[in-house]
Coordinates of C-alpha atoms (C1' of nucleotides) in Angstrom, one line a residue:
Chain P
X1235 CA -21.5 -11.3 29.2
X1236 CA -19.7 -14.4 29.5
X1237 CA -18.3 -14.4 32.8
X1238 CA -19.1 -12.4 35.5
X1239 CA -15.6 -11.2 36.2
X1240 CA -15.2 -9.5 32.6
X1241 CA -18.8 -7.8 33.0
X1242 CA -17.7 -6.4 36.4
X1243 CA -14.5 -4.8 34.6
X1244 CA -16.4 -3.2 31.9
X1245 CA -19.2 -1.6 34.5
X1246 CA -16.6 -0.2 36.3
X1247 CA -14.3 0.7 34.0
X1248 CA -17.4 2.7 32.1
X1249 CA -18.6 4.1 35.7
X1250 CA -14.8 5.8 36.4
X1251 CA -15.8 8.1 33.8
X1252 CA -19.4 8.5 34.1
X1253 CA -20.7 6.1 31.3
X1254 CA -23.1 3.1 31.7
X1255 CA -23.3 -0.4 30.7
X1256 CA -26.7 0.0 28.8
X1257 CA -28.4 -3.3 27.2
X1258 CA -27.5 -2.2 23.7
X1259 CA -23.8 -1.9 24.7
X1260 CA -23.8 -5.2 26.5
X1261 CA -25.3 -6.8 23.7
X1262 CA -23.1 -5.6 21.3
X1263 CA -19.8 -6.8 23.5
X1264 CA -21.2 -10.2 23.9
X1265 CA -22.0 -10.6 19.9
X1266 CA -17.7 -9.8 20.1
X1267 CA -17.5 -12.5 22.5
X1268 CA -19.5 -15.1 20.6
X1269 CA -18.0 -14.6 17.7
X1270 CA -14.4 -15.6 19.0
X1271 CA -13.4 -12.1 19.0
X1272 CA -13.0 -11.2 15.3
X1273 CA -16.5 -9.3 13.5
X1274 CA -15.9 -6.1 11.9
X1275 CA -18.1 -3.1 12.3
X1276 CA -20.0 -4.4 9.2
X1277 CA -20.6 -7.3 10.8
X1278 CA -22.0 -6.0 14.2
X1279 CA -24.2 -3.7 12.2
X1280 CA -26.1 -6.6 10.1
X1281 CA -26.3 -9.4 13.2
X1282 CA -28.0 -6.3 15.4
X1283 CA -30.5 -5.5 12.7
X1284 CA -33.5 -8.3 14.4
X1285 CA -33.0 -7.1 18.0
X1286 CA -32.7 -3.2 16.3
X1287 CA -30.0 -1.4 17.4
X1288 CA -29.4 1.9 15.4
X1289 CA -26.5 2.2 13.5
X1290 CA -25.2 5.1 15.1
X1291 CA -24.8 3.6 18.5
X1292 CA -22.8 0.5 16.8
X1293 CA -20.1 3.2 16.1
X1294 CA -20.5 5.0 19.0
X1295 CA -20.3 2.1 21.4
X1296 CA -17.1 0.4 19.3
X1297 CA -15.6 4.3 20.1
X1298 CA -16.1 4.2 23.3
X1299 CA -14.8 0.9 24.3
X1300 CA -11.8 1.3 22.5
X1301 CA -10.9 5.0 24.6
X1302 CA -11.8 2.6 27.2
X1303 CA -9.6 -0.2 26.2
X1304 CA -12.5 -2.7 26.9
X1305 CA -11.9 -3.6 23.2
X1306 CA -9.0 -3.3 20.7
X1307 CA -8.9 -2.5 17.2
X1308 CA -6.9 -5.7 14.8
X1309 CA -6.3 -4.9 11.3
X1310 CA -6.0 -8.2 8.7
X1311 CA -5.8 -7.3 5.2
X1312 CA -8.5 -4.9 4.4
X1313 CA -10.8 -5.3 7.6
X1314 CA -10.2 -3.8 11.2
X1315 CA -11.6 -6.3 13.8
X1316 CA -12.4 -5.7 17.4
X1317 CA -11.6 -8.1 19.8
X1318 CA -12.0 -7.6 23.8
X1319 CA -8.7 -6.0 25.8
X1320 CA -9.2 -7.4 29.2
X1321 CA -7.4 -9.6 30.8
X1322 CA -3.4 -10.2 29.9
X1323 CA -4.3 -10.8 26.4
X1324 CA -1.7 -8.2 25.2
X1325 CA 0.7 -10.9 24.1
X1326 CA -0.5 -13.3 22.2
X1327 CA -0.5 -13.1 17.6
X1328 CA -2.9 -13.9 15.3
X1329 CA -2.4 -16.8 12.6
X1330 CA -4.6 -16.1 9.0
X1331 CA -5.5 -18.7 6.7
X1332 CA -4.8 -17.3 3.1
X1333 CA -7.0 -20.5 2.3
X1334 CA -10.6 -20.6 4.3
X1335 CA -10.0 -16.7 6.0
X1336 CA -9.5 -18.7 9.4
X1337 CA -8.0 -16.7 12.7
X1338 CA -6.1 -18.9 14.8
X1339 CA -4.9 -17.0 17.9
X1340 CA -1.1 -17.9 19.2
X1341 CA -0.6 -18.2 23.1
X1342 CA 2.7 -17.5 23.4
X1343 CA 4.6 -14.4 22.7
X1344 CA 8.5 -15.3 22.5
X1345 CA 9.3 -11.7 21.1
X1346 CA 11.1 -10.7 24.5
X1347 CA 14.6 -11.0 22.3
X1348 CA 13.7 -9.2 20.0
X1349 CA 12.2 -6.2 21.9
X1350 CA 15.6 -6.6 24.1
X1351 CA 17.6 -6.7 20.7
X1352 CA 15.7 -3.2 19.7
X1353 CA 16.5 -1.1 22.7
X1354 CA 20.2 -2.3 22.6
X1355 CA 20.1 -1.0 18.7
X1356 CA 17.8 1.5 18.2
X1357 CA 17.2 2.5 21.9
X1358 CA 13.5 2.1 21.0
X1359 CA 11.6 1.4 24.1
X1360 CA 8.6 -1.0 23.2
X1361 CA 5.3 -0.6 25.0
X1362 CA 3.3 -3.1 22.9
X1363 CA 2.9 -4.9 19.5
X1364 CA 1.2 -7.0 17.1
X1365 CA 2.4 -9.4 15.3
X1366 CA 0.2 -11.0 13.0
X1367 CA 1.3 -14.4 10.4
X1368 CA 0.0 -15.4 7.2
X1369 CA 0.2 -18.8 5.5
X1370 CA -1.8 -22.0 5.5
X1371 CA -3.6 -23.8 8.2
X1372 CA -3.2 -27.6 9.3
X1373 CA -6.5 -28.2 7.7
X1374 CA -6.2 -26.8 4.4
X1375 CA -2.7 -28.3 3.9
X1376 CA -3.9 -31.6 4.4
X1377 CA -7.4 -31.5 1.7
X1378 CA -4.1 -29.7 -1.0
X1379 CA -1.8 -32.5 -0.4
X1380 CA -5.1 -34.9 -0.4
X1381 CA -6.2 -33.1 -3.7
X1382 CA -2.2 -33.7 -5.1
X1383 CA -2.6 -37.2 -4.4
X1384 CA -6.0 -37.5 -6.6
X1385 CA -4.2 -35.9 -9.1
X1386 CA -1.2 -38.3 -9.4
X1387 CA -3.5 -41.1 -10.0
Chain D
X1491 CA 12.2 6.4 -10.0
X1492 CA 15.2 5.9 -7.4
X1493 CA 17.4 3.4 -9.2
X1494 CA 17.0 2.2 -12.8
X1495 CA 16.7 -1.2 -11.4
X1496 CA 13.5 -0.4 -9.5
X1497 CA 11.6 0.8 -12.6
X1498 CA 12.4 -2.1 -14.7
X1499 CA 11.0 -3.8 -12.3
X1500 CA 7.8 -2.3 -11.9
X1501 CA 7.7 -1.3 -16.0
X1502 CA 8.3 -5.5 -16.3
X1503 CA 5.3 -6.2 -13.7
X1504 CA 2.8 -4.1 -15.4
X1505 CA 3.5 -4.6 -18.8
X1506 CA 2.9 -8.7 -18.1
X1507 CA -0.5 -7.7 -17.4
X1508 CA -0.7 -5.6 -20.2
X1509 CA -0.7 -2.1 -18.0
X1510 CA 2.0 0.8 -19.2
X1511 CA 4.1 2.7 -16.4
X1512 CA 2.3 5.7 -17.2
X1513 CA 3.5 9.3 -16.0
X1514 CA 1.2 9.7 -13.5
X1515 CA 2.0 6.2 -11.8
X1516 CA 5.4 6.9 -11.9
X1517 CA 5.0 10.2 -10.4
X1518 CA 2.8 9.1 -7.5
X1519 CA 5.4 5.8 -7.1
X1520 CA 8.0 8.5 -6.7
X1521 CA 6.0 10.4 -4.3
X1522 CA 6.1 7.0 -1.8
X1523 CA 9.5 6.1 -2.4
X1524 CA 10.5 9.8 -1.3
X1525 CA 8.5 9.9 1.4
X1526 CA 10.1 7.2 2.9
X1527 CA 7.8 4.9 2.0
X1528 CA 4.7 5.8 4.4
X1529 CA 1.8 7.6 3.1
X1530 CA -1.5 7.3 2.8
X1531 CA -3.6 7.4 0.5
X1532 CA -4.8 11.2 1.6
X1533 CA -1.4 12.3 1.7
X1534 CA -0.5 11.1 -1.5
X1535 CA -3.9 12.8 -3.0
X1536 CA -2.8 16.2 -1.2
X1537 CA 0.7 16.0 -2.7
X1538 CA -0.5 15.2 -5.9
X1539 CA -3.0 18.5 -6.3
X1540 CA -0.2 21.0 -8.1
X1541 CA 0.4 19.0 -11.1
X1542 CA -3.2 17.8 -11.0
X1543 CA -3.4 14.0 -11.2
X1544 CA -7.4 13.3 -10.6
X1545 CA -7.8 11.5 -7.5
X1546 CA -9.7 8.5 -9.0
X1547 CA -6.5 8.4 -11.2
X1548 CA -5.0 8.0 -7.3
X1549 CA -6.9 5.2 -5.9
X1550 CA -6.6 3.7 -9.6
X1551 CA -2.9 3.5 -9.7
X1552 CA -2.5 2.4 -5.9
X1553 CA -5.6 -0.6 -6.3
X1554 CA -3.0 -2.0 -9.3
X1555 CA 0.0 -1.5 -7.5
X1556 CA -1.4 -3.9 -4.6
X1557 CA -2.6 -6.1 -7.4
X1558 CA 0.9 -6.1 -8.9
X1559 CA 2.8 -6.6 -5.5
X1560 CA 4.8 -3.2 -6.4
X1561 CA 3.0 -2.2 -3.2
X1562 CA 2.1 -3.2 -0.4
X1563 CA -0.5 -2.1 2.5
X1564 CA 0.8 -1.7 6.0
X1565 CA -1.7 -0.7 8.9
X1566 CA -0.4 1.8 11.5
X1567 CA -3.6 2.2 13.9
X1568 CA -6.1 4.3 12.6
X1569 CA -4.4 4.3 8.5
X1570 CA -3.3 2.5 6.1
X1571 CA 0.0 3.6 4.7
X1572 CA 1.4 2.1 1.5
X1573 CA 4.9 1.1 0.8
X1574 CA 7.5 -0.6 -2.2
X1575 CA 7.2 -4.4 -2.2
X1576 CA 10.1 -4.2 -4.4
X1577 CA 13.4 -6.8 -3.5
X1578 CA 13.1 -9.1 -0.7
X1579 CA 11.7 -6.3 2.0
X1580 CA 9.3 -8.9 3.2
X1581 CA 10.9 -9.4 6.7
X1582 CA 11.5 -5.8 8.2
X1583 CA 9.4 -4.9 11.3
X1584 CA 8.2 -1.5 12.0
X1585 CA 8.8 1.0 15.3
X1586 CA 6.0 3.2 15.7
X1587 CA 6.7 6.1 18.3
X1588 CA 3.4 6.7 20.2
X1589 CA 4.8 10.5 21.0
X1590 CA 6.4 11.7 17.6
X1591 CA 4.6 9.7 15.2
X1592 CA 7.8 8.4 13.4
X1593 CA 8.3 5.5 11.8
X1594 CA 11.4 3.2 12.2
X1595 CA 12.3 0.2 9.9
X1596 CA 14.1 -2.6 11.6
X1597 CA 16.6 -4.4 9.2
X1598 CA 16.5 -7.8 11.1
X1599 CA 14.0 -10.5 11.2
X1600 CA 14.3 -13.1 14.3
X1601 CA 11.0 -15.1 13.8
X1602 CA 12.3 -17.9 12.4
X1603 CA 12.4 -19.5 15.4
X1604 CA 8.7 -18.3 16.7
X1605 CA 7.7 -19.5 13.2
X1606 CA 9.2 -22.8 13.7
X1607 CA 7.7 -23.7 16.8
X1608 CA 4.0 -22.2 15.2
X1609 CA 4.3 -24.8 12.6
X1610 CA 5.3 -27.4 15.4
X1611 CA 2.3 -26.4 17.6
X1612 CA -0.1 -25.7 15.4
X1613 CA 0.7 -26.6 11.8
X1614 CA 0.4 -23.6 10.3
X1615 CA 2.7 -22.8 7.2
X1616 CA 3.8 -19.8 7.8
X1617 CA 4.5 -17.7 4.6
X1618 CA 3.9 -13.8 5.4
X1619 CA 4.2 -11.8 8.6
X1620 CA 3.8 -8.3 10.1
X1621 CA 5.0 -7.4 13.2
X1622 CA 5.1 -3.5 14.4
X1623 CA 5.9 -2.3 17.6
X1624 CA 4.5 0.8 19.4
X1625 CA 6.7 2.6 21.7
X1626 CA 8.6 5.5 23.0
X1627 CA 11.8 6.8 20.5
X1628 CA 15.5 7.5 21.6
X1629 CA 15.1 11.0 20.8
X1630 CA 11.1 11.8 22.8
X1631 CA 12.5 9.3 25.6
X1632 CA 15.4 11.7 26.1
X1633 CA 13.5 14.6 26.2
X1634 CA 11.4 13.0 28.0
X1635 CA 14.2 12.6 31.0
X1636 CA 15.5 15.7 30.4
X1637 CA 11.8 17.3 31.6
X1638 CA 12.1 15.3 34.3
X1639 CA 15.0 16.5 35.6
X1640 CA 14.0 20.2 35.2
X1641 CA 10.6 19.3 37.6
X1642 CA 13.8 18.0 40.0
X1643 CA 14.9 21.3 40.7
Chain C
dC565 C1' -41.4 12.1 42.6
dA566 C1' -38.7 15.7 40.3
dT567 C1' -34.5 16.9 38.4
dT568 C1' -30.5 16.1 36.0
dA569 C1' -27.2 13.4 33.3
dT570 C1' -26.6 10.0 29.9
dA571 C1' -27.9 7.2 25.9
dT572 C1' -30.7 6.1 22.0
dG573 C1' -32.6 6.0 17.1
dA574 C1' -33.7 8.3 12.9
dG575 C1' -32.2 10.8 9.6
dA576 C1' -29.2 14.6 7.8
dA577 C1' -24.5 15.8 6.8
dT578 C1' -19.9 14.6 5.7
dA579 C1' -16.0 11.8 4.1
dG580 C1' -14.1 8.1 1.7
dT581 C1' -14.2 5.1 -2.4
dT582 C1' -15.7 3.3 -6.7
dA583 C1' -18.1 3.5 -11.2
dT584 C1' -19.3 5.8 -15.6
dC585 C1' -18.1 7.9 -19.8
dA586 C1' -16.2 11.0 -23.1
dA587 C1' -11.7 12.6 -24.2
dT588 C1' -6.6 11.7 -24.4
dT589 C1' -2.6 9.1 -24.9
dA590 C1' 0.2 5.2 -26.2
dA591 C1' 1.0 0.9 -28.9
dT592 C1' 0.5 -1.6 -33.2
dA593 C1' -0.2 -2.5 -37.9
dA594 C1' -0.6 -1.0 -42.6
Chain Y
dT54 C1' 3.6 8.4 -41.3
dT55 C1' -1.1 7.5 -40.6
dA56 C1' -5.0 4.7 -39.2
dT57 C1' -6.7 1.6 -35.9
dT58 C1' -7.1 -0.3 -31.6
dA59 C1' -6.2 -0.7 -26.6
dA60 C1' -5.3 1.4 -22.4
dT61 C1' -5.6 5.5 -19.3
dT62 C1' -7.2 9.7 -17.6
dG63 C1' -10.1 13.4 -15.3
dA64 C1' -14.6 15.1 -14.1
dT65 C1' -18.5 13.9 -12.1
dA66 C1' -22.0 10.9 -10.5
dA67 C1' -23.1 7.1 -7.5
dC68 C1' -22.4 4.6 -3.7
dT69 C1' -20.6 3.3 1.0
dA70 C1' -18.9 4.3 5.5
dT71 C1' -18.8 7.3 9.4
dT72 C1' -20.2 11.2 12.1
dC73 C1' -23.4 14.7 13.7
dT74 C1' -27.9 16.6 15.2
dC75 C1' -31.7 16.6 17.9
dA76 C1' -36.0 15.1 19.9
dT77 C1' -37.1 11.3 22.8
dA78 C1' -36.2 7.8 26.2
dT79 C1' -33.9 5.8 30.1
dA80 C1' -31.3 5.7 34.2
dA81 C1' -29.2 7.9 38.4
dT82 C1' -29.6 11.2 42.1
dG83 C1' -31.6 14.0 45.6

DNA sequence: CATTATATGAGAATAGTTATCAATTAATAA
DNA sequence: TTATTAATTGATAACTATTCTCATATAATG
C-alpha cells in the first residue's frame, strides 16, 4: 500500500470485525491506488488476470471494503468507480472530460451555502454528497481552438 | 403525456431521427412522468407487465430516449433511475433521505460561483453537472426526535 | 502442533442486458 | 383504397455481469 498510515487503517478497520488484510485484497487496493483512484470492476478483473486472482474474490473484496468504507462507490455516466474513503476525502468533486474521458479531482468543496440554504428550505439535514461536473478540460480546449485556427487558414 | 407541450416535444425529437412516438413509448414515458420522475428500469418493467409491453421493448424505448435527450440517467447509489430531460431541468440537485428513501428536487442552482472559480483554477469548461445530497428528511428527523424523547421518560 | 475461523478459486447458478428474427404496425406512394 | 416500404414489437436465444457453493488453502489461536 502506499503509505504506511492508510495500510494500518485498513488492517484495523478489517480486524474490528474479524476480517484480514490477505495479499489478494491488498493487491487489489493498491491497483485502486495506482490507478489514481478511478478503475471499474471490469477493470480490476482484467489487470488481476497475470498475478490470478479469481473473479469471485474481485467482487467479494470490492463488497467488503465498501461495508467497510475503506473504498467508495463513484458513478460517471455508465460506469461505477471505486476510489479509497480514508482520510477527509469526503469533500472534494470530480471534473470529467466529455473529450479524452479525463477525471480531474476538485480540492475544495464551497457547497457549505448551499447545504445551509437546504435546511433553512427544505429542513433537509445533509450528511454527505457528490457533486460531480462535466465539460471540457484545459487541454482539449486548447488542441479545439488550435484545430479552429488551422481551419481559418 | 402530461401537457401537450411535452409530447410535441418528444414526437418532434424522434421523428428528426426518423423514430414514431409509438404507444408503448408513450405509455412507459407516462409511467416516469407519473412516478415522479424516478424509476428504474426494473420498476418500470414491473409496472409495465398488465398491458404486456415485452421487456426488450423496455430497455429499447429507454436506450433511445437517452439517445434523444428525452431522458436522462441519474445514479442514486446502488440504481440508476431515469428522468424527463425535457425544458431547461438541467440545474436541479437532488435530496436523497438515507432513512425513507425519498427523493427531493431542489429548484435552485448556486454553482455558478464554484463553477467560476473551477474554470479559474483549473480551466475546465464547465457545461453539465450533478450534485445529490444524502441526508436525513424533515419528516424521519422529526420522528426521529420524537423517539428520543419517549427513551427520556 | 491441533483446532478453529477465515479466505480463496473454480465453476455452477442467477440476474441483467442485448441481439435475432418473424410477425405487426405505421407511413408513403400509386 | 391498396401495395410497398420502413420502423417497431415480442418471444426467445445469446451474452455479460454478479452471486453462490463447496472443497481446499491459509492464517490465527490455544
Amino acid at each position: 500500500m502506499d503509505s504506511k498510515i492508510e495500510k494500518e487503517i485498513v488492517i484495523k478497520r478489517l480486524k474490528d470485525k474479524g476480517y484480514l488484510l490477505t495479499s489478494q485484497r491488498e493487491y487489489i487496493l493498491n491497483l485502486i491506488i495506482k490507478n489514481d483512484n478511478h478503475l471499474t470492476i471490469k477493470d480490476i478483473c482484467h489487470l488481476v488476470e497475470d498475478p490470478t486472482i479469481g473473479q469471485s474474490t474481485v467482487y467479494r473484496a470490492i463488497k467488503l471494503f465498501l461495508s467497510l468504507d475503506i473504498l467508495r462507490k463513484i458513478n460517471f455516466g455508465d460506469n461505477d468507480y471505486y476510489e479509497l474513503s480514508l482520510e477527509n476525502k469526503h469533500n472534494h468533486h470530480h471534473l470529467i472530460c466529455s473529450e479524452c474521458g479525463k477525471i480531474i479531482e476538485v480540492g475544495f468543496d464551497y457547497l457549505e451555502d448551499l447545504e445551509k440554504k437546504i435546511y433553512e428550505d427544505y429542513g433537509f439535514i445533509v450528511k454527505n454528497h457528490t457533486l460531480r461536473f462535466c465539460g471540457i478540460c484545459k487541454e482539449c480546449e486548447m488542441k479545439r481552438s488550435a484545430d479552429a485556427k488551422t481551419y481559418e487558414k
